[in-house]
Short mmCIF file of C-alpha atoms in Angstrom, two decimals:
data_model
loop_
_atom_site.label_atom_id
_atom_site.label_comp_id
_atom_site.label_asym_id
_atom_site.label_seq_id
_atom_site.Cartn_x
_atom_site.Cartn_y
_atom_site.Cartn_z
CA UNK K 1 0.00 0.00 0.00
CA UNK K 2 0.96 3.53 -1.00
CA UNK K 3 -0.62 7.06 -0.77
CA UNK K 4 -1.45 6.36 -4.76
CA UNK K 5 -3.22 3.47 -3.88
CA UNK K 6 -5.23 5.04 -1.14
CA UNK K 7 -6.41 7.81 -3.24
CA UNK K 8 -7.64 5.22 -5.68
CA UNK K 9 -9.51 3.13 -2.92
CA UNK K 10 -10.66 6.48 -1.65
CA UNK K 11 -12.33 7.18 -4.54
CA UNK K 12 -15.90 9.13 -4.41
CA UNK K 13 -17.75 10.85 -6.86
CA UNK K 14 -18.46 14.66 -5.86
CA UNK K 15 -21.39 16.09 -6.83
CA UNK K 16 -21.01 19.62 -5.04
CA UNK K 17 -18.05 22.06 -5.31
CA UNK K 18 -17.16 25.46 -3.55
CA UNK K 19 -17.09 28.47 -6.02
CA UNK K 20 -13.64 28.74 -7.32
CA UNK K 21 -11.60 28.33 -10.64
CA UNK K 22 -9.13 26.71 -11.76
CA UNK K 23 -5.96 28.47 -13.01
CA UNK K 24 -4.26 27.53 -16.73
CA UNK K 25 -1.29 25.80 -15.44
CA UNK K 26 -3.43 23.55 -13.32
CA UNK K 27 -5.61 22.66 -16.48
CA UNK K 28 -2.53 22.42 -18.26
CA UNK K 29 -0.91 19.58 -15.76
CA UNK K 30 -4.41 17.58 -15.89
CA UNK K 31 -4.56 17.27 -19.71
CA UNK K 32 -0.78 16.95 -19.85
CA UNK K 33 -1.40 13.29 -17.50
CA UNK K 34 -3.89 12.68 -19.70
CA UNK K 35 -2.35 12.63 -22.48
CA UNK K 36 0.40 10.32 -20.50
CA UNK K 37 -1.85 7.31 -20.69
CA UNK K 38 -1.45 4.40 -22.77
CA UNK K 39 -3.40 4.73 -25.92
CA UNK K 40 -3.97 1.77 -29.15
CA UNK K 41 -1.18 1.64 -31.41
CA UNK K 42 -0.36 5.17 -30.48
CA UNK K 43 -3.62 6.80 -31.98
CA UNK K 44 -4.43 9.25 -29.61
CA UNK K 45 -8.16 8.55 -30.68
CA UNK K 46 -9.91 11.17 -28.39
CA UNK K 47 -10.53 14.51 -28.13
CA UNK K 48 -11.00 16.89 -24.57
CA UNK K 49 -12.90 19.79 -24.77
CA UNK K 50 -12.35 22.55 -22.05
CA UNK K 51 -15.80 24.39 -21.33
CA UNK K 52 -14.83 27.57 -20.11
CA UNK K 53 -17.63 29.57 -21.50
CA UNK K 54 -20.40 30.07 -18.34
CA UNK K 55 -22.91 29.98 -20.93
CA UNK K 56 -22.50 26.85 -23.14
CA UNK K 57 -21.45 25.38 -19.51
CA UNK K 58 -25.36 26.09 -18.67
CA UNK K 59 -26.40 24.51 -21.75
CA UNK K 60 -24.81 21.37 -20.99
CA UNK K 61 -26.48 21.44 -17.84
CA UNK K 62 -29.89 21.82 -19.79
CA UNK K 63 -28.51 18.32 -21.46
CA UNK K 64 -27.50 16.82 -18.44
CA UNK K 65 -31.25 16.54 -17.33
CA UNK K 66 -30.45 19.61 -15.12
CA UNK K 67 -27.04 18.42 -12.93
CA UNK K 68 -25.99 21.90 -11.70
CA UNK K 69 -22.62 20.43 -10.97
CA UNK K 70 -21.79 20.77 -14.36
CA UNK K 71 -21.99 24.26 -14.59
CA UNK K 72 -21.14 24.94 -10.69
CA UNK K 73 -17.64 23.63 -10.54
CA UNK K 74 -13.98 25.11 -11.21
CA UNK K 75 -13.76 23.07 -14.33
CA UNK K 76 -15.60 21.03 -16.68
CA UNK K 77 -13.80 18.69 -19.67
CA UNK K 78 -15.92 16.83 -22.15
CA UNK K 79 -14.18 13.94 -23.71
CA UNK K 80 -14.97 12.85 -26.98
CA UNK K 81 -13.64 9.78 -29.46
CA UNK K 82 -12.02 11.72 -31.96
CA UNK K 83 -11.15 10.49 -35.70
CA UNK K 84 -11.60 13.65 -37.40
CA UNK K 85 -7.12 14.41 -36.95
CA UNK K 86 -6.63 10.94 -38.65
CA UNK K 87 -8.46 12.02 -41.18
CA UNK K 88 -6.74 14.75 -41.93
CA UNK K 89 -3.58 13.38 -41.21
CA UNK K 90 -4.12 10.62 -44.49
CA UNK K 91 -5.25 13.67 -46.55
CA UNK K 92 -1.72 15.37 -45.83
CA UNK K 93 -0.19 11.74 -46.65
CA UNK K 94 -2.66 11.43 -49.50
CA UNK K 95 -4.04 8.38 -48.36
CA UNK K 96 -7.54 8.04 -46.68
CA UNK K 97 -8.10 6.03 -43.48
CA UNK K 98 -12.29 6.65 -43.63
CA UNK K 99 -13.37 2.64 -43.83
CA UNK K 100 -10.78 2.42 -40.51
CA UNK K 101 -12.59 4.54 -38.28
CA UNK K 102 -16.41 3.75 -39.36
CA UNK K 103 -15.74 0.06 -37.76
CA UNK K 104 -16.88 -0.74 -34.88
CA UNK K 105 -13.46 -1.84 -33.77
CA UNK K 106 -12.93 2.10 -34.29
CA UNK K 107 -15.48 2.95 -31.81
CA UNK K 108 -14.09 0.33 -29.24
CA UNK K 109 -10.67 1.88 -29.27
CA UNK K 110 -11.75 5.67 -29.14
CA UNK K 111 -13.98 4.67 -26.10
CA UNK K 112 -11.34 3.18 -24.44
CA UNK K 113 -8.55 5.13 -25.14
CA UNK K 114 -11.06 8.33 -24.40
CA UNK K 115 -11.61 6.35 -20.54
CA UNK K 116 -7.72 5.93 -19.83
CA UNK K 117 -7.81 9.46 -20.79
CA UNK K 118 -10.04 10.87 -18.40
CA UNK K 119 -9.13 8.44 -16.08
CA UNK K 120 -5.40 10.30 -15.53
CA UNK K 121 -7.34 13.47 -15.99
CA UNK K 122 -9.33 12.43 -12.79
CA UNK K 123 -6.25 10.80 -10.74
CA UNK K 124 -4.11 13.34 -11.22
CA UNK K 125 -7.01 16.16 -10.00
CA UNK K 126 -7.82 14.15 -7.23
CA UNK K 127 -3.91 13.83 -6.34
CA UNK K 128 -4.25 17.30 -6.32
CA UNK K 129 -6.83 17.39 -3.57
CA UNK K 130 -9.62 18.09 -6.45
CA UNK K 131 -13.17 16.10 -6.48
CA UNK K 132 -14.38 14.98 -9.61
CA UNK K 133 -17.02 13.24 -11.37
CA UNK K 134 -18.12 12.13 -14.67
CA UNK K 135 -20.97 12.50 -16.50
CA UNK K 136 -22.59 10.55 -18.66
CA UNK K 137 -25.76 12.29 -19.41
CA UNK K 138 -24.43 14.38 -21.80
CA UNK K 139 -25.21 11.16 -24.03
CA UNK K 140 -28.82 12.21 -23.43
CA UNK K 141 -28.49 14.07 -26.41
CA UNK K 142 -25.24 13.66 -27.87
CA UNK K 143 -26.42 15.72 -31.07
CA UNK K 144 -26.87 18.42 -28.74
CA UNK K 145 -23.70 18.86 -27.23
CA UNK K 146 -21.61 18.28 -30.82
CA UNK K 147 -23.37 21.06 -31.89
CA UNK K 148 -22.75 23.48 -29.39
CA UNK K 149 -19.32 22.12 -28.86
CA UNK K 150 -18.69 22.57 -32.55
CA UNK K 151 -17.58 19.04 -33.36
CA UNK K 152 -16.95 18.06 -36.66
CA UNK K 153 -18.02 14.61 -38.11
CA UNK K 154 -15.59 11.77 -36.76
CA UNK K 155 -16.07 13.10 -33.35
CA UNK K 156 -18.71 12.23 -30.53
CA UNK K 157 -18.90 13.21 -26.97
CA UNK K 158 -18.77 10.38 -24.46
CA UNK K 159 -19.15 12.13 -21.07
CA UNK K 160 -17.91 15.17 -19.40
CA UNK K 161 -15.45 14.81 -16.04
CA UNK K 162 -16.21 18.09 -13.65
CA UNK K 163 -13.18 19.21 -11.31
CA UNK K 164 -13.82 21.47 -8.30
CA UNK K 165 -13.13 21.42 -4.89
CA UNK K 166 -15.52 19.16 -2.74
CA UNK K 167 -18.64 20.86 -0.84
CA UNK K 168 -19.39 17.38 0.56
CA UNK K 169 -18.39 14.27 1.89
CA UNK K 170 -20.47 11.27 0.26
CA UNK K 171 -20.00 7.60 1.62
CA UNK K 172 -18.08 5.35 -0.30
CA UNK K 173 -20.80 2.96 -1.94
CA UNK K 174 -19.98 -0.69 -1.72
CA UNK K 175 -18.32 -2.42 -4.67
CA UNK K 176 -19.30 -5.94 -6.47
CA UNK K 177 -17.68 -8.74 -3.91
CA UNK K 178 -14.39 -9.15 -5.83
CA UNK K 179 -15.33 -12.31 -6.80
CA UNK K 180 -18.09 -11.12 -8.79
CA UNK K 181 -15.46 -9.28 -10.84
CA UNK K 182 -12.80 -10.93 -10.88
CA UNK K 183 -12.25 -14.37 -12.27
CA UNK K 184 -9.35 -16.58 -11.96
CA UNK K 185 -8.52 -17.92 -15.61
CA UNK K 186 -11.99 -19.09 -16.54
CA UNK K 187 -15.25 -16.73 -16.04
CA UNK K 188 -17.09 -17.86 -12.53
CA UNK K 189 -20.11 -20.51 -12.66
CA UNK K 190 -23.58 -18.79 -12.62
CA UNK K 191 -24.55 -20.69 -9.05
CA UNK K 192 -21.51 -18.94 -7.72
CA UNK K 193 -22.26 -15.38 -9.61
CA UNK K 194 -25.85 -15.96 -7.86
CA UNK K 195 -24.52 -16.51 -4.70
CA UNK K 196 -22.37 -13.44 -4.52
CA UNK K 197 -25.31 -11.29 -5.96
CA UNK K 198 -27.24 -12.00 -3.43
CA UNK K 199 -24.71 -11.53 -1.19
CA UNK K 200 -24.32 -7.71 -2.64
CA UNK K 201 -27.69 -7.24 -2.23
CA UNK K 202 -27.61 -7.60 1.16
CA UNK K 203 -24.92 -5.46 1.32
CA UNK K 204 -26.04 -2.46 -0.14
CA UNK K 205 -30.10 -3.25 0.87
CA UNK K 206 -28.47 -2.18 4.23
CA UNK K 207 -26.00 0.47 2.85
CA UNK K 208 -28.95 2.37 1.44
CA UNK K 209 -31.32 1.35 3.99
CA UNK K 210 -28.74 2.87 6.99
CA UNK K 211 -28.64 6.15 4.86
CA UNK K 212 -32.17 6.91 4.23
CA UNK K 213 -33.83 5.76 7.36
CA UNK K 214 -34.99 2.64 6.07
CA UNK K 215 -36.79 4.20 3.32
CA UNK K 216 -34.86 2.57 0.90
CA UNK K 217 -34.22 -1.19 1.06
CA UNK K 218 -34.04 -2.50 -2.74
CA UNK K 219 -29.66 -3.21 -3.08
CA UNK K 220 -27.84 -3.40 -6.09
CA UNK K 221 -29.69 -6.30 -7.72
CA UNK K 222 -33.09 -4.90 -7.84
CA UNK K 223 -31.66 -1.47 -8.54
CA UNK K 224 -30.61 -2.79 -11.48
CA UNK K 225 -33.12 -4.81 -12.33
CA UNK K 226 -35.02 -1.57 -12.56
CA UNK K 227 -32.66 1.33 -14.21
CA UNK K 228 -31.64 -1.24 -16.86
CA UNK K 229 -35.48 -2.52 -18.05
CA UNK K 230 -36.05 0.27 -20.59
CA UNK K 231 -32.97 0.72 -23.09
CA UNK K 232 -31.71 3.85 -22.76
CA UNK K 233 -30.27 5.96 -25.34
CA UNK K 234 -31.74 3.91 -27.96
CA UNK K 235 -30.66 6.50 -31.00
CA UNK K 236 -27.01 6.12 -30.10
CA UNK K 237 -26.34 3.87 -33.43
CA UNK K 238 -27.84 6.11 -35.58
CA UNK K 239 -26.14 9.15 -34.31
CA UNK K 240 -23.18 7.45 -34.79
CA UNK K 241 -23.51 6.74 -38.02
CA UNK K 242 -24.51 10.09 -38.62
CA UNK K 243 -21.40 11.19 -37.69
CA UNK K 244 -19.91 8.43 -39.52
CA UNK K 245 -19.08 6.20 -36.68
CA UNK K 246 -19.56 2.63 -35.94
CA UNK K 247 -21.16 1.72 -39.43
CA UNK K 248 -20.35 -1.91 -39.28
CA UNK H 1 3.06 18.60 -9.26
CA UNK H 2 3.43 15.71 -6.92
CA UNK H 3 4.70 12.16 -7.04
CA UNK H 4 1.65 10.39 -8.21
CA UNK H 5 1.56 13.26 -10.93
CA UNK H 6 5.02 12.82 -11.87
CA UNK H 7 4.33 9.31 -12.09
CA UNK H 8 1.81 9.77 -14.71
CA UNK H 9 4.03 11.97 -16.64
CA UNK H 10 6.19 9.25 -16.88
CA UNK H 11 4.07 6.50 -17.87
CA UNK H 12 5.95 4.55 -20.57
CA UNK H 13 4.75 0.69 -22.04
CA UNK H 14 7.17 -2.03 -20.56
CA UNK H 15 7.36 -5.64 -23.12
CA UNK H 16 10.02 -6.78 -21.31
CA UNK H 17 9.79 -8.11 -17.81
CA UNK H 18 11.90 -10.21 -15.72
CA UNK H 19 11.41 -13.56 -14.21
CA UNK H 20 9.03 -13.05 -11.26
CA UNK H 21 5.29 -13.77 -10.21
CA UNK H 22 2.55 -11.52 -8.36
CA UNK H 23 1.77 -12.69 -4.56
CA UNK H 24 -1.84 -13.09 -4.34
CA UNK H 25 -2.11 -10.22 -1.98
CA UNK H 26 -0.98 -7.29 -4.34
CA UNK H 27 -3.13 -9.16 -6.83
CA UNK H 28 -5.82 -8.23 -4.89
CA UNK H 29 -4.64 -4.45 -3.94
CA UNK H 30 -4.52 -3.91 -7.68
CA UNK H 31 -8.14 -5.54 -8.19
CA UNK H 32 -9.34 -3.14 -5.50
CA UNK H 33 -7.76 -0.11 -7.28
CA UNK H 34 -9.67 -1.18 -10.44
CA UNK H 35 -12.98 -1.61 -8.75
CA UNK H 36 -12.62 1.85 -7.00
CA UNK H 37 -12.88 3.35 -10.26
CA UNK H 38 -15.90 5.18 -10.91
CA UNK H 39 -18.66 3.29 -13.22
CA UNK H 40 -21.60 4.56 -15.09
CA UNK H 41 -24.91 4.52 -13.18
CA UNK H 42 -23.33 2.23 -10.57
CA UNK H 43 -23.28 -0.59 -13.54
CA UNK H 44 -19.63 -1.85 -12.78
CA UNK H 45 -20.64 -3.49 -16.55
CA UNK H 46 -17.05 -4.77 -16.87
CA UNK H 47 -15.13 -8.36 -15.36
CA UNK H 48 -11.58 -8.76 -14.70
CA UNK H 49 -9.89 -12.36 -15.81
CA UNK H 50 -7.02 -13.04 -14.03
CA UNK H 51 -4.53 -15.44 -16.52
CA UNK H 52 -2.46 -17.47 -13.76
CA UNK H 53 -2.76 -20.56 -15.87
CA UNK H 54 0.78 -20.94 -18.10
CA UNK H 55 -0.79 -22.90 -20.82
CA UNK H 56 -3.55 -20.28 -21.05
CA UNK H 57 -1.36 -17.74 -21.31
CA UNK H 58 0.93 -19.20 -24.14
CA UNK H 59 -2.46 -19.80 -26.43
CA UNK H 60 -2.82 -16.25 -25.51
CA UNK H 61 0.18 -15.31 -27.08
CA UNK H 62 -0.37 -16.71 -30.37
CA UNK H 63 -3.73 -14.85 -30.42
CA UNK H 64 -1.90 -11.61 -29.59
CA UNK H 65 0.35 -12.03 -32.45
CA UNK H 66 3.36 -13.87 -31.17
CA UNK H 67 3.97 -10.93 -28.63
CA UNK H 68 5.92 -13.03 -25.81
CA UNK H 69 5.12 -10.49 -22.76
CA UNK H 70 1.60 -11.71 -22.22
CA UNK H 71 3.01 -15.10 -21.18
CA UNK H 72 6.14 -13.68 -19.67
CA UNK H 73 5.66 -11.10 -17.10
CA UNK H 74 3.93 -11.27 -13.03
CA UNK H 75 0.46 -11.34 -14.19
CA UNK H 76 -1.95 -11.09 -16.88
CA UNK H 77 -5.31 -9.66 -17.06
CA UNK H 78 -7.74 -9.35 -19.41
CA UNK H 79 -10.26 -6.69 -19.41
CA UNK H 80 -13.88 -7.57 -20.52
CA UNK H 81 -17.24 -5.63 -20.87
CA UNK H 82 -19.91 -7.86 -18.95
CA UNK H 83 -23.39 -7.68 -18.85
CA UNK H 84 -23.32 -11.44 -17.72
CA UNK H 85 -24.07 -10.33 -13.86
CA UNK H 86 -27.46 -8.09 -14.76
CA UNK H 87 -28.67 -10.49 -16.78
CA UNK H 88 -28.60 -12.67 -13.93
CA UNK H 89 -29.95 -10.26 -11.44
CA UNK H 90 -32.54 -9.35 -13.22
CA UNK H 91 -33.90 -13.06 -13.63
CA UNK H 92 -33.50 -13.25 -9.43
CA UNK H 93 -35.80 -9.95 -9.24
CA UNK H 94 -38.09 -11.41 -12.15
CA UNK H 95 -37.51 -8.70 -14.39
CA UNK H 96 -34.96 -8.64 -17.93
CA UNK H 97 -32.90 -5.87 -19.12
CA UNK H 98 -31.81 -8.17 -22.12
CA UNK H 99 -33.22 -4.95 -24.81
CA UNK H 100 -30.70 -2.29 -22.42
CA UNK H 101 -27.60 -4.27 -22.69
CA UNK H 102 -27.97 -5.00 -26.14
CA UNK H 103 -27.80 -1.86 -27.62
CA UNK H 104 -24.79 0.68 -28.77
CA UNK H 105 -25.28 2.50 -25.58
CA UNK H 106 -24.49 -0.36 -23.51
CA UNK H 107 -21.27 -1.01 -25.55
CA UNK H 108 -20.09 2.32 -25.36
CA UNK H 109 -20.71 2.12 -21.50
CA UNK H 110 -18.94 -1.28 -21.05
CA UNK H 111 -15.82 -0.27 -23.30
CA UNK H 112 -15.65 3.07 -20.91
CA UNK H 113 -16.22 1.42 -17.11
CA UNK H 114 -13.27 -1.26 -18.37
CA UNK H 115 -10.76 1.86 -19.67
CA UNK H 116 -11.28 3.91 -16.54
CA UNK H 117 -11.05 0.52 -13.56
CA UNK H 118 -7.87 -0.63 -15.96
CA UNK H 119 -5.94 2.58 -15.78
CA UNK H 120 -6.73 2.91 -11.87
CA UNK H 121 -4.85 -0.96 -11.94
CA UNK H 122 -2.02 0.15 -14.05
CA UNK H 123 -1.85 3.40 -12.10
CA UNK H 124 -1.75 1.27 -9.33
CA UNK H 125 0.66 -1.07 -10.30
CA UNK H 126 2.96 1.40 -11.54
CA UNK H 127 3.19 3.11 -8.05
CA UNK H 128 4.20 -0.37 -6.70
CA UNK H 129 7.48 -0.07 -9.26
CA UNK H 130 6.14 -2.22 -11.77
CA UNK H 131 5.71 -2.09 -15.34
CA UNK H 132 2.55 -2.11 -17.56
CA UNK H 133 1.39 -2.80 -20.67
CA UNK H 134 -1.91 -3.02 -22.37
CA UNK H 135 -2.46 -5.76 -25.02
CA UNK H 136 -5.15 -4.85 -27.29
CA UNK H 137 -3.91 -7.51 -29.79
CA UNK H 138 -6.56 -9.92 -28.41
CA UNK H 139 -8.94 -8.35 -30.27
CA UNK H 140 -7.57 -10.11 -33.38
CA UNK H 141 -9.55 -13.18 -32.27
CA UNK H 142 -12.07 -12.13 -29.33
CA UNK H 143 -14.44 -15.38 -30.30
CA UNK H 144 -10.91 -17.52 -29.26
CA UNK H 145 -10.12 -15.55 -26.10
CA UNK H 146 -14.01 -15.67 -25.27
CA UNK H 147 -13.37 -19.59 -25.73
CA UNK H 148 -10.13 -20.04 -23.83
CA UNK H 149 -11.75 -17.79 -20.99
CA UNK H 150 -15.51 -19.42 -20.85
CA UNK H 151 -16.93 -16.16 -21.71
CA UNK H 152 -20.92 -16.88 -21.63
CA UNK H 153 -23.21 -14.40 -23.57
CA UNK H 154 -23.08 -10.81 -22.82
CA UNK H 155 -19.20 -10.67 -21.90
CA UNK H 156 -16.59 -9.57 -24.56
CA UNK H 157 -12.95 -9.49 -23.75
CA UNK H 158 -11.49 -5.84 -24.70
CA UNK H 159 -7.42 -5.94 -23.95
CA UNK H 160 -4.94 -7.21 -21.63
CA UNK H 161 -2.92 -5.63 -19.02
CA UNK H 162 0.75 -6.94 -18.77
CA UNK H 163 2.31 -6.32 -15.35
CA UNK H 164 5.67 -7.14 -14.25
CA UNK H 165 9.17 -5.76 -13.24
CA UNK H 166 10.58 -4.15 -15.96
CA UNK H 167 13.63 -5.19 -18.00
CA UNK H 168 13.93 -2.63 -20.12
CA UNK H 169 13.76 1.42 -19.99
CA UNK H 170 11.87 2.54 -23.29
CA UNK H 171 12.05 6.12 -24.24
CA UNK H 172 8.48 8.10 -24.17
CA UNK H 173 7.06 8.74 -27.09
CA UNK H 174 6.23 12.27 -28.00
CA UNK H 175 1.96 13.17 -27.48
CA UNK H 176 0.30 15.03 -30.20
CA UNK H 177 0.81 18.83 -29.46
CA UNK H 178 -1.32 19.60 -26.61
CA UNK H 179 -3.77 21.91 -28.58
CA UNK H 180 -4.92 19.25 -31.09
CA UNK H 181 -6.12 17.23 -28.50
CA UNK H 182 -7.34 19.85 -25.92
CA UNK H 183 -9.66 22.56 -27.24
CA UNK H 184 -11.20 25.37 -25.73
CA UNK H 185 -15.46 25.46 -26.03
CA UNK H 186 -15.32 24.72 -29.53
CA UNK H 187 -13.31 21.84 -31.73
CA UNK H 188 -10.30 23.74 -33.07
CA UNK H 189 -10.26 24.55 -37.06
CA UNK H 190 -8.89 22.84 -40.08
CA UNK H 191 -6.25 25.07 -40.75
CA UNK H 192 -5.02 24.58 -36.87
CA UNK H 193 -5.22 21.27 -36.82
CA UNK H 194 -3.31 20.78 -39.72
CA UNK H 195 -0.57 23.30 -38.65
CA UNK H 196 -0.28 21.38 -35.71
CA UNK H 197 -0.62 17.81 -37.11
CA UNK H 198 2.61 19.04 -39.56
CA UNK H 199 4.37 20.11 -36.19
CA UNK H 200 3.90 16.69 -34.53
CA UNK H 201 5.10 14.79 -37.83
CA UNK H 202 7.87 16.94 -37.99
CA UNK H 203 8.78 16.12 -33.83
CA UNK H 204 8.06 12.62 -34.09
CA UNK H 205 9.85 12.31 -37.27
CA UNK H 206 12.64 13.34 -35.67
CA UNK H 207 12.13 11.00 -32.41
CA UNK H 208 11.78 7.68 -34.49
CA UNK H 209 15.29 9.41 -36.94
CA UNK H 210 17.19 9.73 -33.83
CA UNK H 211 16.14 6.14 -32.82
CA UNK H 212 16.94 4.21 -35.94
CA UNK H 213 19.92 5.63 -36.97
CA UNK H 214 17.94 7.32 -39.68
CA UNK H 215 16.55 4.50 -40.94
CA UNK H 216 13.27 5.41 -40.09
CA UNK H 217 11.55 9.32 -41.24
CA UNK H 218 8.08 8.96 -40.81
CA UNK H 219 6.14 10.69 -38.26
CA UNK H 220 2.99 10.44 -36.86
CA UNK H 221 1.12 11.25 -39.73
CA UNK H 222 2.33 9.09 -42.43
CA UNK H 223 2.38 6.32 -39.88
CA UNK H 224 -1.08 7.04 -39.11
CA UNK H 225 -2.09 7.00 -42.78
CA UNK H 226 -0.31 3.61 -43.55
CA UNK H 227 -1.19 2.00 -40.40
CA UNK H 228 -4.97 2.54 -40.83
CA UNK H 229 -5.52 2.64 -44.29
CA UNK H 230 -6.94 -0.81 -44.01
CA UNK H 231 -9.74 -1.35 -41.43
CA UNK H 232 -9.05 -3.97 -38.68
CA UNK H 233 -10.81 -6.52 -36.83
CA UNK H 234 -14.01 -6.08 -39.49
CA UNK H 235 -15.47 -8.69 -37.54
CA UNK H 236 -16.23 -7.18 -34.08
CA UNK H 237 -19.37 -5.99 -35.29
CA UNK H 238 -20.81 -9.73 -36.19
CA UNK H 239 -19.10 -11.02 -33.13
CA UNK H 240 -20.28 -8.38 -30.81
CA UNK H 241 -24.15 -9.40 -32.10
CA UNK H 242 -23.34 -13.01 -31.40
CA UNK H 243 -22.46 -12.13 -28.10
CA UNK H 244 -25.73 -10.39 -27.69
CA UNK H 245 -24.62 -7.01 -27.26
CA UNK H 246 -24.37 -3.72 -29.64
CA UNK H 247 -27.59 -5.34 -32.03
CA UNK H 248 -28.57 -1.64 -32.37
#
């Protein structure tokens, strides 16, 4: 154990910030680690966009179905998969790279290069004493925020990652049994997987149930069960396409 | 600046480790730092396979290309989306959520909770001394990995994560210049981007020279342009839909 590792297993999502800003140099060092993580065959395939502007931070909020958090912080970054420099990168080489990045493979690798991304972005803030936390309702209407973000085709927003310092102190909410997530060599029988859900359950039936006066007493299982019955986000393909994304 | 910062900074891929294995307890202190991450809407829609077994590993190799460091280094994990577990509790609280997890949405969620809880492991392991590497090579057959792993429906491997001591000191490659990746409220224009893009060929150019003994003068953006001019791993679309997941 280090003090690395206990920021990591520290980790909470902060949701309210105290008014301040943060300077350039500060933004600076957070994209800088960012741009310090691993990323497929050196690609790069992402894009961070730095919402200064209080107003188009207020329209984001509108997106956001109404999270003040993304306006009310000292920073807000939107990351983005982000094909559009390849593209012009084979025009200068006279080439063109355009069936490459309308694969799905394409979409796979600027999602996850995107998350290592943000992922420094958000240790290194938090290193810095920062709270942070991502948000993934600006896929509510991803249209919405290319558009007022400017982005040109090739490019989508994923989620946004707010920086600020923290105006609260939430609990940490239990994790998946290890077990559950982690499998040695082969993936875990589905008695066992049943076993440990119901074991989670429990465990966060009475984390919830401890924190709103036993109001609350559904856990993880039936929480899910719930959120994830209606698909969400159901024009996500077609936007992507759109932008000419993910076509096969 | 700090130390955890400065460790980002200096985040270089290690493919050469020495001799040695993981102890089962940092094992587990770097699968807690990966479930610490945050996850979208408390999903956690991602499973960790840890590869102790030496014969697995070796058939892993030949799927990643020949590339010897995924069966000779401390550990080997392999980072999966996995909608497996809600499946599951949705059948123990009578309910299905087999239309959410299917869809594009779900994918893009999945490839984005496995990026962020695999950088907070590398991260992680790094501040332990040890040396990373992700291996997204397993993509080039994800229906054999899903075999060799019993992967059931609704789980698709993404990459590996290499960890071990490292045998070798790498230089860091150069980033893209830190204004084509980071723009300010609105995507940056053509003309920009291409000034910058010729900047970065020009630096890295120069990098790969100075490392070959001139044998090698292509930068970024030719490299780009040849390395993607013919779309990879076509077949992730058809496999993804086999899997169940990403149908639209």
């Amino acid at each position: 154990m280090n003090e690395t590792i206990e920021h990591l297993l520290n980790h909470r999502s902060i949701r309210k910030f105290k008014p301040h800003q943060l300077d350039q140099e500060t933004v600076e060092t957070l994209v800088r680690s960012a741009q310090s993580a691993s990323t497929s065959s050196y690609q790069q395939a992402y894009a961070i966009i730095g919402v200064e502007d209080e107003a188009l931070k207020r329209q984001l909020v509108d997106v956001a179905s109404g999270q003040s958090y993304v306006a009310e912080n000292s920073y807000f970054f939107v990351f983005c998969i982000d094909y559009h420099k390849h593209i012009l990168a084979a025009k200068i080489a006279s080439g063109s790279v355009d069936r490459t990045v309308e694969t799905t493979e394409a979409l796979i690798v600027g999602a996850v290069d995107a998350g290592l991304a943000a992922q420094n972005l958000v240790i290194a803030a938090e290193s810095l004493g920062y709270g942070t936390v991502y948000i993934g309702s600006l896929r509510n209407d991803a249209a919405k925020v290319s558009e007022l973000l400017g982005l040109p085709d090739h490019v989508v927003p994923l989620f946004g990652v707010a920086v600020g310092i923290p105006d609260q102190q939430p609990g940490k909410k239990p994790r998946l049994p290890m077990d559950a997530v982690f499998h040695r060599n082969t993936y875990t029988n589905d008695d066992t997987m049943r076993e440990l859900l119901s074991q989670y359950e429990e465990e966060t039936s009475t984390y919830y149930g401890e924190r709103t006066d036993g109001r609350r007493t559904e856990g993880w299982v039936y929480q899910m069960a719930a959120s994830m019955r209606e698909p969400k986000r159901t024009y996500m393909h077609d936007f992507l396409q759109e932008k000419h994304l993910a076509r096969d």
